Coordinates of C-alpha atoms and ligand atoms in Angstrom, one line a residue:
X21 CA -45.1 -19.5 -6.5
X22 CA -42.9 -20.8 -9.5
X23 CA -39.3 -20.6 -9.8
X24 CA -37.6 -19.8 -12.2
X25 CA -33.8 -22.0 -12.9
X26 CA -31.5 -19.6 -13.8
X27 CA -28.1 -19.5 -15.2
X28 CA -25.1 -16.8 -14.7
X29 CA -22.6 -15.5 -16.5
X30 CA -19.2 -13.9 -14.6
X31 CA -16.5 -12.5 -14.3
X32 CA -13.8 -11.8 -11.4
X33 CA -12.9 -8.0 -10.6
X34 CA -10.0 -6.2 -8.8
X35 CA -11.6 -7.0 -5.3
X36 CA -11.6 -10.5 -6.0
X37 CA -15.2 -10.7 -6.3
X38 CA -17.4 -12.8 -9.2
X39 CA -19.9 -10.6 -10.3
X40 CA -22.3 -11.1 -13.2
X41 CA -25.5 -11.4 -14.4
X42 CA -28.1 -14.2 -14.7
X43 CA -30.5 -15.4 -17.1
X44 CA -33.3 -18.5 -17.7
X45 CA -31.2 -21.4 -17.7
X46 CA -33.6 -22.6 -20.8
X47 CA -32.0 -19.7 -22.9
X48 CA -28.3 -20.7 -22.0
X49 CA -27.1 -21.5 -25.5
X50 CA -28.8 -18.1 -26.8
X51 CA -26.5 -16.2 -24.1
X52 CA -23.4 -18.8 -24.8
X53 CA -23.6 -17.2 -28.7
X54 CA -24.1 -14.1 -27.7
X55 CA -22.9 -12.9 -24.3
X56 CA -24.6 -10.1 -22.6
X57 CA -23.5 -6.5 -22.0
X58 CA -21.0 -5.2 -19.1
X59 CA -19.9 -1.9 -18.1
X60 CA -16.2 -0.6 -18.3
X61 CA -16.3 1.2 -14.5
X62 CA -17.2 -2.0 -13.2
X63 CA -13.9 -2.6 -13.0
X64 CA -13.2 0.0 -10.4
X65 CA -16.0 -1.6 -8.0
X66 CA -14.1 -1.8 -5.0
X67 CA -14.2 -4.4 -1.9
X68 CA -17.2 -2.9 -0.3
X69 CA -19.1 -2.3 -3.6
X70 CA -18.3 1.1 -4.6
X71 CA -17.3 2.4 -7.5
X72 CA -14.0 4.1 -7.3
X73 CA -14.0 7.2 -8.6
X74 CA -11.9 8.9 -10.7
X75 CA -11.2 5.9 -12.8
X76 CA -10.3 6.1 -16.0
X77 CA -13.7 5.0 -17.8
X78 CA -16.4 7.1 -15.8
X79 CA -20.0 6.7 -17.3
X80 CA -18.9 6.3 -21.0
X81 CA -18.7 2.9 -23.0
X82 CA -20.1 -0.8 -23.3
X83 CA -18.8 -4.4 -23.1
X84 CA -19.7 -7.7 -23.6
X85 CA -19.5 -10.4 -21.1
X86 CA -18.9 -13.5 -23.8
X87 CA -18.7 -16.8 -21.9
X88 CA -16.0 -19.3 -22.0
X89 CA -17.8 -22.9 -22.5
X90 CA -14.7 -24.7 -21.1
X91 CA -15.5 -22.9 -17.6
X92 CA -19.7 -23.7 -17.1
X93 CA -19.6 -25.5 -13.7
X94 CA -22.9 -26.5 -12.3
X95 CA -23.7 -26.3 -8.7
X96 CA -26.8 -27.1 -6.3
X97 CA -27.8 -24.0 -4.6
X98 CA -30.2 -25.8 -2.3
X99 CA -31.3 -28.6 -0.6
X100 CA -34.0 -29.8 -3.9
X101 CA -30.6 -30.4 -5.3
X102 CA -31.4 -27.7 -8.4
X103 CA -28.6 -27.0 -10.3
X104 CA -27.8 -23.4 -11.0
X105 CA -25.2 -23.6 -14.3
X106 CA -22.3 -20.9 -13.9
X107 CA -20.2 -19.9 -16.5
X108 CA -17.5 -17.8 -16.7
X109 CA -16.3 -15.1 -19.4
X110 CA -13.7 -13.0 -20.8
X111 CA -14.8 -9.5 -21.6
X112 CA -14.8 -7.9 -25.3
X113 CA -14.8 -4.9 -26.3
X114 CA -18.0 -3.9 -28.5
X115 CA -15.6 -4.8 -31.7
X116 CA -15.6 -8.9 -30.3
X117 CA -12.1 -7.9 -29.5
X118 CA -11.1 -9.4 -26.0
X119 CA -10.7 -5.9 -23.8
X120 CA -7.0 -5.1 -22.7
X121 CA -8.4 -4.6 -19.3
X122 CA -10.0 -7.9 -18.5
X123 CA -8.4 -9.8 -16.1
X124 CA -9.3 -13.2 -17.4
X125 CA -7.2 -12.0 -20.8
X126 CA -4.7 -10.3 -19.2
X127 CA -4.1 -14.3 -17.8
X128 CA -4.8 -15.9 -21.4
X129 CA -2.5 -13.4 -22.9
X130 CA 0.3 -14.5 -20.4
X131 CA 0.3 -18.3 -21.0
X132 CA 0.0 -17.6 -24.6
X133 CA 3.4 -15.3 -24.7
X134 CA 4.9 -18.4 -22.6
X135 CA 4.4 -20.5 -24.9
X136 CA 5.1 -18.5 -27.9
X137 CA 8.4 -17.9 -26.7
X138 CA 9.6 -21.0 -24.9
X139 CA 7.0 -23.5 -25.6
X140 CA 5.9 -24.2 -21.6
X141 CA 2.9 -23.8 -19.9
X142 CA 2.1 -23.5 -16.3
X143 CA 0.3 -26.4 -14.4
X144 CA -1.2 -24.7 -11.4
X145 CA -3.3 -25.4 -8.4
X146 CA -4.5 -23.3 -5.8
X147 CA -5.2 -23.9 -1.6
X148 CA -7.0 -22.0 0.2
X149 CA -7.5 -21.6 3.8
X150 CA -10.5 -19.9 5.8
X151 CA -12.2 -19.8 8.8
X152 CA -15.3 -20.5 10.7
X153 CA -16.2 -16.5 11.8
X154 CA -18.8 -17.7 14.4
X155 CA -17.3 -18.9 17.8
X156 CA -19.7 -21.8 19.3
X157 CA -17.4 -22.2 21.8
X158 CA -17.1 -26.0 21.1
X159 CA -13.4 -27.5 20.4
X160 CA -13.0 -27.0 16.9
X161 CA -9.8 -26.2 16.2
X162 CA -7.6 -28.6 17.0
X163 CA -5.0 -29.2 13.9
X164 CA -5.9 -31.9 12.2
X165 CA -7.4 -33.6 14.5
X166 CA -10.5 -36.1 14.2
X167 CA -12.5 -33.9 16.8
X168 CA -12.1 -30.7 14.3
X169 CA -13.1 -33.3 11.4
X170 CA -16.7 -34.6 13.1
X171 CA -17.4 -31.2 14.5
X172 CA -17.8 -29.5 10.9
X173 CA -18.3 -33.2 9.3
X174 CA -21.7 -31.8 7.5
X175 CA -19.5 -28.2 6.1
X176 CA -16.6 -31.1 4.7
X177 CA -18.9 -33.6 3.2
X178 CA -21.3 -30.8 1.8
X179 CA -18.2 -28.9 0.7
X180 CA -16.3 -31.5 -1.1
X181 CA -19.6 -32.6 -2.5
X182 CA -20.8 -29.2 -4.3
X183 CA -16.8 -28.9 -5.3
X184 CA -17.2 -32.4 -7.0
X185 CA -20.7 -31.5 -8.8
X186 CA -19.2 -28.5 -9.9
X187 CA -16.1 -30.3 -11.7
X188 CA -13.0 -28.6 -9.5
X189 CA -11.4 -32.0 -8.3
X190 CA -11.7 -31.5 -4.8
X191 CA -8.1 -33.6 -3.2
X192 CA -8.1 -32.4 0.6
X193 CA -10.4 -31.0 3.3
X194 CA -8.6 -30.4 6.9
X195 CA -8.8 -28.9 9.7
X196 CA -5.4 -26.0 9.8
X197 CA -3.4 -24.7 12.1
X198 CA -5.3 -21.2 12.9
X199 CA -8.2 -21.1 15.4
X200 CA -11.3 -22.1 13.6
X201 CA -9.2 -22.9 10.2
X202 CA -9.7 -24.9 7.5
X203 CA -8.4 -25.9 4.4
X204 CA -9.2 -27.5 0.9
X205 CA -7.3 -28.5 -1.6
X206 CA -8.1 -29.2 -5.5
X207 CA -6.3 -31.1 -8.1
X208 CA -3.7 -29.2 -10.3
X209 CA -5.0 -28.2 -13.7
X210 CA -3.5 -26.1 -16.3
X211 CA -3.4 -22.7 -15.7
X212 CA -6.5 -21.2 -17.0
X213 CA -8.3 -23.3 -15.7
X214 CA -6.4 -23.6 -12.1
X215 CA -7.4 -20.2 -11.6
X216 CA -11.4 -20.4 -12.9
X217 CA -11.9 -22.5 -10.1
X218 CA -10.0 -20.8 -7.8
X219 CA -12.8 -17.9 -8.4
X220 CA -15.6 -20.8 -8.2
X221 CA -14.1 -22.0 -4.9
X222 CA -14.5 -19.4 -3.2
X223 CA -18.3 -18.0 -3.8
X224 CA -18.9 -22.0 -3.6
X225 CA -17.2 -22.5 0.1
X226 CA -19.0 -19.3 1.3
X227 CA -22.5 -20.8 -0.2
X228 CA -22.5 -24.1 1.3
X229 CA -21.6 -22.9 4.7
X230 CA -24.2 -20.1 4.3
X231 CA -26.7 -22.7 3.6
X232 CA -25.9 -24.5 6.8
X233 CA -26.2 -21.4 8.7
X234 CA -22.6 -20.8 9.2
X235 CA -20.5 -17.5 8.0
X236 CA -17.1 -18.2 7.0
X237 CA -14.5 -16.0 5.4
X238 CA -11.5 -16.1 3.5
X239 CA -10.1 -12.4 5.1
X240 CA -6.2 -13.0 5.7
X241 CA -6.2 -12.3 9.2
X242 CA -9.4 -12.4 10.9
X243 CA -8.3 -10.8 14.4
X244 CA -4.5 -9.3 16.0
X245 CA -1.7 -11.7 15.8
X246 CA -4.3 -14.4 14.7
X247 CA -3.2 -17.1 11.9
X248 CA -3.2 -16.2 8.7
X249 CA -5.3 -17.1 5.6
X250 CA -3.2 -18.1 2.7
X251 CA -3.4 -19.0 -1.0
X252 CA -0.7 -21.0 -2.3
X253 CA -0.3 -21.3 -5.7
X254 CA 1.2 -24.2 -7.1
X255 CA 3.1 -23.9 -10.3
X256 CA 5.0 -26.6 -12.2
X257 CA 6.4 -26.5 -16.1
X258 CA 5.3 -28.6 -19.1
X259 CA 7.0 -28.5 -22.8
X260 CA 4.5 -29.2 -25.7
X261 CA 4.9 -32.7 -25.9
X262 CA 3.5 -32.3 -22.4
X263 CA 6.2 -33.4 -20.3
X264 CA 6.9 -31.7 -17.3
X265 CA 10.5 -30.1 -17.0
X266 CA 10.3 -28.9 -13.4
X267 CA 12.1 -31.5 -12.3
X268 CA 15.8 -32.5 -12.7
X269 CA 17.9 -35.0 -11.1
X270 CA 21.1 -34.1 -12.0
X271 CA 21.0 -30.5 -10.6
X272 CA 21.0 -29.2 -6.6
X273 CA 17.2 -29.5 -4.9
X274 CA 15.8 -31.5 -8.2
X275 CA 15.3 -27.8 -10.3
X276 CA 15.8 -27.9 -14.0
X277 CA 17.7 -25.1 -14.9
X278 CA 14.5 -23.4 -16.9
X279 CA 12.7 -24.2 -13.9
X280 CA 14.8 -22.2 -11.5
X281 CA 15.4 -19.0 -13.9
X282 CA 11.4 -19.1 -13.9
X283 CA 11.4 -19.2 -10.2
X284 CA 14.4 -16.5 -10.4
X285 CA 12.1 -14.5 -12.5
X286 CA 9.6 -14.8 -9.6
X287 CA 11.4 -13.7 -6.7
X288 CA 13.4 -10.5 -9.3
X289 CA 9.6 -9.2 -9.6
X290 CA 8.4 -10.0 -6.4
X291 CA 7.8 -6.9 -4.6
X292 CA 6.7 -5.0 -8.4
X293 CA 3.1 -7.4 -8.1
X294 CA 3.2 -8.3 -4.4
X295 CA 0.0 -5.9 -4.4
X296 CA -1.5 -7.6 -7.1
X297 CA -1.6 -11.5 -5.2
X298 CA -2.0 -9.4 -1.8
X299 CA -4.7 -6.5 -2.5
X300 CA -6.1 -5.7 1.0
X301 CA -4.1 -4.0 3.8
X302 CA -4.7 -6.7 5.8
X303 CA -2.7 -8.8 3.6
X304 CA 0.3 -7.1 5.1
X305 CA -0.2 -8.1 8.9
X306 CA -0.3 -12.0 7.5
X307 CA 2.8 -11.3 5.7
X308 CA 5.3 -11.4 8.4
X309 CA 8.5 -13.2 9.4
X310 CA 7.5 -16.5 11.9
X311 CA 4.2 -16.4 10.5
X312 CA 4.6 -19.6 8.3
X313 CA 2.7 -17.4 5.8
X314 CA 5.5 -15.5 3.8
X315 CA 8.4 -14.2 6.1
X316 CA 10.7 -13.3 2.9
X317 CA 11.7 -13.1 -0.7
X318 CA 13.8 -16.2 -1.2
X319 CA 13.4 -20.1 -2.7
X320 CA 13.2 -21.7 0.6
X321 CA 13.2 -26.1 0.5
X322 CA 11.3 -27.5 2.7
X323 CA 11.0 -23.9 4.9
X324 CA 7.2 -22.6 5.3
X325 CA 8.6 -18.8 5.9
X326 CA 9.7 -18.4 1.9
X327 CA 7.8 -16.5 -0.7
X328 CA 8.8 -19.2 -3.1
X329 CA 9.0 -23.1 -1.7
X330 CA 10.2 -26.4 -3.2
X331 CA 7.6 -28.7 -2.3
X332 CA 9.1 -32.0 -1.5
X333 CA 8.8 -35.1 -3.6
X334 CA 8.1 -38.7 -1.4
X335 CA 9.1 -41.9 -3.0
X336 CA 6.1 -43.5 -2.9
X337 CA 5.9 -46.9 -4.6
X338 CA 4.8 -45.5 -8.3
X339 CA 5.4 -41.9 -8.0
X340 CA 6.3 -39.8 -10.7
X341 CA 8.4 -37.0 -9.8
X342 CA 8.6 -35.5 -12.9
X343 CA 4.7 -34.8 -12.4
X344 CA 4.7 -34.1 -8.6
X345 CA 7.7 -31.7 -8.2
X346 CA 6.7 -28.2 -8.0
X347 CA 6.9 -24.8 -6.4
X348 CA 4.7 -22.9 -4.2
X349 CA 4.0 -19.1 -4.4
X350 CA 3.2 -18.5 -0.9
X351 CA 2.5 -15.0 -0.8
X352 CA -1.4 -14.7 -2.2
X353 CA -4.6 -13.9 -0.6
X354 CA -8.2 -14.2 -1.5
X355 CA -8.1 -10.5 -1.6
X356 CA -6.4 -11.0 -4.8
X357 CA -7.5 -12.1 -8.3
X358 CA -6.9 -15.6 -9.2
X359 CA -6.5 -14.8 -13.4
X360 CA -4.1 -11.4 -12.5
X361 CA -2.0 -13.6 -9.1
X362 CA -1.0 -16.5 -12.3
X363 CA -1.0 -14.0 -14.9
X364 CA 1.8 -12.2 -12.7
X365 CA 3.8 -15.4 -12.0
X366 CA 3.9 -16.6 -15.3
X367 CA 5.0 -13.2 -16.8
X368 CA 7.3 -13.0 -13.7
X369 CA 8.6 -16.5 -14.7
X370 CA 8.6 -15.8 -18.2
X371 CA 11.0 -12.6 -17.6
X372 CA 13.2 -14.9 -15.4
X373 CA 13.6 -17.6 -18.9
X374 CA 13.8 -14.0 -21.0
X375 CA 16.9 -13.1 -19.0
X376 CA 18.3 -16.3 -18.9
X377 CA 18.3 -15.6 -14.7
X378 CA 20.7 -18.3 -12.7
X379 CA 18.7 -21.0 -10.1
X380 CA 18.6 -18.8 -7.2
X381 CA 20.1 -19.3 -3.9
X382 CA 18.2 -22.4 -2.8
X383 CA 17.8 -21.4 1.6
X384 CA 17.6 -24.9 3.2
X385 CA 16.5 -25.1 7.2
X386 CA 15.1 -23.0 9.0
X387 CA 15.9 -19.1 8.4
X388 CA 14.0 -17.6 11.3
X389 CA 17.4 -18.3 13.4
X390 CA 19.8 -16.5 10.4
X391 CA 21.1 -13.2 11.9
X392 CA 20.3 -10.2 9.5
X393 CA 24.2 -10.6 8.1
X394 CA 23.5 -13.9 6.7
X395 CA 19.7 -13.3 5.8
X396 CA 21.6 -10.3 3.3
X397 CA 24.0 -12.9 2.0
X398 CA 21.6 -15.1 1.1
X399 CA 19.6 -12.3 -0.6
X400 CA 16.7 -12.7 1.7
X401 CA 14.8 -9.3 1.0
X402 CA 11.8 -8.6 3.0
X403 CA 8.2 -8.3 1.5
X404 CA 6.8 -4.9 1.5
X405 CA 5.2 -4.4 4.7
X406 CA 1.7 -2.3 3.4
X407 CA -0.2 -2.7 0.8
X408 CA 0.9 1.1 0.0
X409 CA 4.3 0.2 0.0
X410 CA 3.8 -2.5 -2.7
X411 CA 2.1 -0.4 -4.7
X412 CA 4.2 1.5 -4.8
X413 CA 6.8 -1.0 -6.0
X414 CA 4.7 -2.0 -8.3
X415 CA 4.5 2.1 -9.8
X416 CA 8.2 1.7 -9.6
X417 CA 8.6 -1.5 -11.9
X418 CA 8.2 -0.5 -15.8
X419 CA 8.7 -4.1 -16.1
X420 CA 5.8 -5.0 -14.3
X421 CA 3.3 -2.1 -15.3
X422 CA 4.5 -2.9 -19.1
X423 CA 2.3 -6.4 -18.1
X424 CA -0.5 -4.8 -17.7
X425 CA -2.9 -2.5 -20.2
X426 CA -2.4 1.2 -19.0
X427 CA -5.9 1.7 -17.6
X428 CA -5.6 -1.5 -15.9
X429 CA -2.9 -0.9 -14.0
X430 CA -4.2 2.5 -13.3
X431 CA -7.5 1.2 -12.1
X432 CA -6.1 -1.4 -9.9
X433 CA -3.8 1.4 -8.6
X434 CA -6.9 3.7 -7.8
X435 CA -9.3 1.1 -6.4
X436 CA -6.4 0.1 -4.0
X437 CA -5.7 3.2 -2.9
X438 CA -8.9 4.1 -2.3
X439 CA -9.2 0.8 -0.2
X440 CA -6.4 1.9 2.0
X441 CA -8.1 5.5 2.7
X442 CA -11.3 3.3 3.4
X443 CA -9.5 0.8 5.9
X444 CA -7.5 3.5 7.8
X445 CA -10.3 4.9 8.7
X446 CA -11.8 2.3 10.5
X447 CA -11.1 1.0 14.2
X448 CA -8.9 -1.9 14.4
X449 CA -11.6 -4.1 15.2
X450 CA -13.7 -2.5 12.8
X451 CA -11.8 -3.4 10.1
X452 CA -11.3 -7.2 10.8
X453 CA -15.0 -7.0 10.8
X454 CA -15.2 -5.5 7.5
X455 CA -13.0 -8.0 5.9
X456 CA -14.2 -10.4 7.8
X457 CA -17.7 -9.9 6.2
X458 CA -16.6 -8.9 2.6
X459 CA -14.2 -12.0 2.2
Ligands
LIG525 N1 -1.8 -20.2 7.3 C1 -0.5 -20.0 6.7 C2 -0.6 -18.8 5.8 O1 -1.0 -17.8 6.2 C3 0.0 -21.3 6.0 C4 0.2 -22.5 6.8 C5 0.6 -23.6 5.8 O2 -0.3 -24.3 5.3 O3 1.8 -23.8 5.6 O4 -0.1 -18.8 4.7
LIG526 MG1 -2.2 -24.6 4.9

């Protein structure tokens, strides 16, 4: 029986997920001109593949999915080694307009107004963490350790491998903290394209442990009290001339004064889009104090419990601070969308150099010991604690809904509330399960 090499064209939806469809490789350039058509309710697929309804689109209207070239990333699917070329694309509207509603715009549109009005962009990278879902009972996980490293030796190499093929700069695979955890790294990248691989890293990872038999998933928490799954978005500042400005020696912790009324601008918004970088109700039982996931709304230094961290610099014969200081969000999940997670932090940021914001209070040390006195003085505000209460934060922010196109925003809104209805009405175990198996 022949088989046919394919090629796929996607995009990434408010569950997170890449969905698409797929062609004969040989008539790649064909669908590169042309892009092929997409469907406006798509957008209200939820986690588990339903469509949401109402939503504001119903059966009515057409779209084009029209691939980006700067995004085709190649990948084997099996062990022949064939390559299966994926490509990823913004979506127009039948005019060859980009639509107001696709995520990958709603990102493009965001470093473009950066830029446009204070001449920065966003360099970016992404880590995420997962875990092994099946329980063989041998020692993996120890942190770290060597015995963690040879017991999944063949998911790491395989890993890092299809990551490399596919062009995302894999920097560090390790065993983490949580039972069964891992985590991999990839090299910063400008923004746009930080977050296209964050949405190829993930359907990659799951593949290549598929293929070795294994199940994996990305689900924040995977079982009560367990450790969290995190993304942690890296974000540092460039001018034109493409210098980076994050850093400045002169000034307390090393942050340049645009860089800290960007990070300002971060932690003002906060809650408004905590639903968009945390979309499951799951994501709420990782986001706890003492959780080293996010434990509050502050710019912590050197302090795993903050939303917003200063990453520390080494002195390393050659290094170049300038380049390697930056700030981690903290507060993401691959329940969220890597294009709309940015896309918020930059237009979070960007308000924060709009309104001229101060540095904020920098917390040094550990918080976990303040009393609730001096969390307030330090203007440690807790995260939501349900996915419901963010969004309704986030109905509350005109600041933050004016980001987003109406039916967006309104989508996002019903699809996630929908979700909740969905997860409440499942057992507790059944609902780890369900995200378990989705992410
Ligand atoms: N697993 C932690 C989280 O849920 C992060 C641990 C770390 O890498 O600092 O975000
Ligand atoms: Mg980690």
């Amino acid at each position: 029986m022949r088989k046919e090499p394919l090629a796929i064209i996607l995009t990434a939806d408010l569950a997170a997920k890449a969905r698409g469809r797929a062609f004969r490789q040989q008539e790649f350039q064909k669908y590169l001109n042309s892009g092929c058509g997409w469907v406006p309710a798509n957008l209200a697929i939820d986690a588990f593949g339903s469509i949401v309804t109402p939503n504001p689109f119903g059966a009515v209207g057409d779209l084009r999915l029209m691939p980006d070239v700067t995004s085709i990333a190649s990948v084997a699917l099996n062990e022949t080694g064939e390559q299966t070329t994926l490509v990823l694309a913004d979506i127009h509207t039948p005019d060859g307009k980009p639509w107001a509603c696709d995520p990958r715009t709603f990102l493009k549109r965001a470093i473009a107004d950066l830029d446009a009005e204070t001449g920065l962009s966003v360099v970016s990278s992404f880590e995420h963490e997962f875990m092994l879902c099946d329980d063989s009972g041998s020692p993996v996980n120890t942190p770290f350790s060597l015995e963690s490293f040879l017991e999944e030796e063949e998911l790491g190499g395989r890993l890092v491998a299809a990551l490399d093929d596919a062009g995302l700069e894999p920097e560090m695979w390790l065993p983490e903290f949580g039972r069964n955890q891992f985590e991999i790294t990839l090299s910063p990248a400008r923004a746009l394209v930080a977050a296209d691989r964050a949405v190829y890293l993930r359907e990659i990872t799951r593949h290549v442990a598929s293929s070795l038999g294994k199940r994996i998933t990305f689900s924040p928490i995977v079982e009560e009290n367990g450790g969290g799954n995190g993304v942690h978005v890296h974000v540092s500042l460039r001018d034109r001339e493409g210098r980076f400005v994050t850093y400045d020696e002169h000034r307390p912790s090393n942050l340049s004064e645009v860089a800290g009324s960007f990070a300002a601008g971060i932690l003002k918004y906060a809650e408004a889009f905590q639903a968009v970088a945390a979309s499951a109700p799951l994501s709420y039982e990782r986001l706890a104090p003492q959780r080293w996931s996010a434990g509050g709304i502050f710019l912590g230094e050197n302090n795993r419990e903050a939303l917003l961290r200063i990453c520390p610099l080494f002195n390393t014969p050659g290094a170049n601070h300038q380049k390697q200081f930056n700030l981690e969000y903290r507060a993401a999940d691959a329940t969220s969308n890597p294009w709309l997670v940015l896309g918020c932090l930059i237009r979070a940021g960007l308000e924060g150099v709009r309104e001229q914001l101060p540095t904020p209070t920098i917390v040094s040390g550990d918080s976990d010991s303040l009393s609730a006195e001096e969390r307030e003085a330090l203007g440690i505000r807790p995260i939501p604690s349900t996915l419901g209460e963010a969004l309704d934060r986030f109905a509350e922010s005109a600041v933050a809904r004016e980001w987003f196109a109406p039916e967006l925003a309104e989508t996002f809104v019903a699809v996630k509330r929908a979700e909740i209805a969905r997860a409440e009405a499942l057992e507790s175990e059944a609902r780890y399960a369900a995200y378990a198996a989705t992410y």
